[in-house]
């Protein structure tokens, strides 16, 4: 579903964690999702503290990670699932734009919850079984 090259490039760009050189494609996606959730939590906190500049930067980073996840979807793998994820990632990005404009922490929380659900599903995938198929 995801292109390792695109995911690695996105991950390097955001410089989220170390150890990327040896990470599997599955692990790279997990790291990106964790990075997005971390930025969302930080953005919501900045929003609640009235730190407008930090909020904007953090929401921009989270949006960039989500765009990277969306861009790394591989259409030839489970097309229906890919279509659903593509629409969900698009929705998340639009909600973050709305959250930034309206300064609404509830919208950031909505996207955080959605990403947490997607990541929980991703975490359930057995990379060894995926490689065997």
Short mmCIF file of C-alpha atoms in Angstrom, two decimals:
data_model
loop_
_atom_site.label_atom_id
_atom_site.label_comp_id
_atom_site.label_asym_id
_atom_site.label_seq_id
_atom_site.Cartn_x
_atom_site.Cartn_y
_atom_site.Cartn_z
CA UNK A 1 0.00 0.00 0.00
CA UNK A 2 2.81 2.43 0.75
CA UNK A 3 5.96 3.15 -1.22
CA UNK A 4 9.04 2.80 0.97
CA UNK A 5 10.90 5.43 -1.04
CA UNK A 6 8.17 8.03 -0.63
CA UNK A 7 7.67 7.23 3.04
CA UNK A 8 11.41 7.39 3.73
CA UNK A 9 11.72 10.73 1.93
CA UNK A 10 8.82 12.16 3.92
CA UNK A 11 10.21 10.84 7.16
CA UNK A 12 13.67 12.24 6.51
CA UNK A 13 12.10 15.59 5.68
CA UNK A 14 10.34 15.86 9.02
CA UNK A 15 13.26 14.38 10.98
CA UNK A 16 10.91 12.73 13.44
CA UNK A 17 13.03 9.95 14.96
CA UNK A 18 16.38 8.26 14.43
CA UNK A 19 16.97 4.78 13.04
CA UNK A 20 15.27 5.30 9.69
CA UNK A 21 18.06 3.63 7.71
CA UNK A 22 17.18 0.19 9.06
CA UNK A 23 13.41 0.59 9.33
CA UNK A 24 11.10 -1.63 7.30
CA UNK A 25 8.41 -0.01 5.15
CA UNK A 26 5.87 -1.09 7.76
CA UNK A 27 7.88 0.56 10.54
CA UNK A 28 8.36 3.74 8.50
CA UNK A 29 4.60 4.17 8.22
CA UNK A 30 4.22 3.55 11.96
CA UNK A 31 6.84 6.21 12.62
CA UNK A 32 5.09 8.70 10.33
CA UNK A 33 1.74 8.10 12.00
CA UNK A 34 3.30 8.52 15.44
CA UNK A 35 4.98 11.72 14.27
CA UNK A 36 1.67 13.08 13.00
CA UNK A 37 -0.06 12.30 16.29
CA UNK A 38 2.77 13.88 18.27
CA UNK A 39 2.51 17.08 16.22
CA UNK A 40 -1.27 17.12 16.61
CA UNK A 41 -1.07 16.82 20.40
CA UNK A 42 1.54 19.59 20.47
CA UNK A 43 -0.54 21.80 18.14
CA UNK A 44 -3.64 21.37 20.27
CA UNK A 45 -1.67 22.33 23.38
CA UNK A 46 -0.19 25.37 21.61
CA UNK A 47 -3.69 26.34 20.48
CA UNK A 48 -5.02 26.07 24.02
CA UNK A 49 -2.13 28.23 25.31
CA UNK A 50 -2.76 30.86 22.63
CA UNK A 51 0.58 30.25 20.91
CA UNK A 52 -0.58 31.07 17.39
CA UNK A 53 2.77 30.76 15.64
CA UNK A 54 3.62 27.39 17.23
CA UNK A 55 0.13 26.12 16.50
CA UNK A 56 0.48 27.00 12.83
CA UNK A 57 3.92 25.44 12.49
CA UNK A 58 2.84 22.23 14.23
CA UNK A 59 -0.39 21.92 12.25
CA UNK A 60 1.64 22.48 9.09
CA UNK A 61 4.01 19.67 10.05
CA UNK A 62 1.13 17.32 10.88
CA UNK A 63 -0.56 18.18 7.58
CA UNK A 64 2.71 17.54 5.75
CA UNK A 65 3.09 14.13 7.34
CA UNK A 66 -0.49 13.22 6.47
CA UNK A 67 0.08 14.41 2.90
CA UNK A 68 3.20 12.23 2.80
CA UNK A 69 1.22 9.23 3.98
CA UNK A 70 -1.41 9.96 1.36
CA UNK A 71 1.19 10.40 -1.36
CA UNK A 72 2.88 7.12 -0.51
CA UNK A 73 -0.24 5.01 -0.97
CA UNK A 74 0.30 2.34 -3.61
CA UNK A 75 -2.74 2.03 -5.86
CA UNK A 76 -1.91 -1.51 -6.97
CA UNK A 77 -2.24 -2.80 -3.40
CA UNK A 78 -5.84 -3.21 -2.15
CA UNK A 79 -7.38 -0.48 -4.36
CA UNK A 80 -10.57 -0.12 -2.31
CA UNK A 81 -8.63 0.31 0.93
CA UNK A 82 -6.27 2.75 -0.77
CA UNK A 83 -9.24 4.81 -2.02
CA UNK A 84 -10.71 4.90 1.48
CA UNK A 85 -7.40 5.91 3.05
CA UNK A 86 -6.86 8.57 0.40
CA UNK A 87 -10.27 10.10 1.16
CA UNK A 88 -9.63 9.90 4.90
CA UNK A 89 -6.23 11.58 4.62
CA UNK A 90 -7.78 14.30 2.46
CA UNK A 91 -10.51 14.80 5.07
CA UNK A 92 -7.91 15.02 7.86
CA UNK A 93 -5.98 17.70 5.98
CA UNK A 94 -9.13 19.75 5.38
CA UNK A 95 -10.11 19.48 9.05
CA UNK A 96 -6.66 20.66 10.13
CA UNK A 97 -6.96 23.65 7.81
CA UNK A 98 -10.34 24.43 9.41
CA UNK A 99 -8.86 23.94 12.89
CA UNK A 100 -6.08 26.40 12.13
CA UNK A 101 -8.42 29.03 10.71
CA UNK A 102 -11.07 28.68 13.43
CA UNK A 103 -8.60 27.96 16.24
CA UNK A 104 -10.73 24.98 17.27
CA UNK A 105 -8.94 22.34 19.38
CA UNK A 106 -11.88 19.95 18.95
CA UNK A 107 -11.07 19.65 15.24
CA UNK A 108 -7.45 18.82 16.05
CA UNK A 109 -8.67 16.19 18.51
CA UNK A 110 -10.96 14.73 15.83
CA UNK A 111 -8.00 14.27 13.47
CA UNK A 112 -5.86 12.87 16.30
CA UNK A 113 -8.55 10.29 17.04
CA UNK A 114 -8.85 9.37 13.36
CA UNK A 115 -5.08 8.96 13.03
CA UNK A 116 -4.99 6.87 16.20
CA UNK A 117 -7.62 4.55 14.70
CA UNK A 118 -5.72 4.23 11.41
CA UNK A 119 -2.48 3.56 13.26
CA UNK A 120 -4.12 0.93 15.48
CA UNK A 121 -5.19 -0.91 12.35
CA UNK A 122 -1.74 -0.54 10.82
CA UNK A 123 -0.13 -1.82 14.01
CA UNK A 124 -2.24 -4.99 13.75
CA UNK A 125 -0.68 -5.88 10.39
CA UNK A 126 1.98 -8.56 10.68
CA UNK A 127 4.90 -7.36 8.53
CA UNK A 128 6.15 -10.93 8.07
CA UNK A 129 2.76 -12.09 6.77
CA UNK A 130 2.58 -9.03 4.54
CA UNK A 131 5.99 -9.81 3.02
CA UNK A 132 4.97 -13.42 2.35
CA UNK A 133 1.92 -12.43 0.31
#
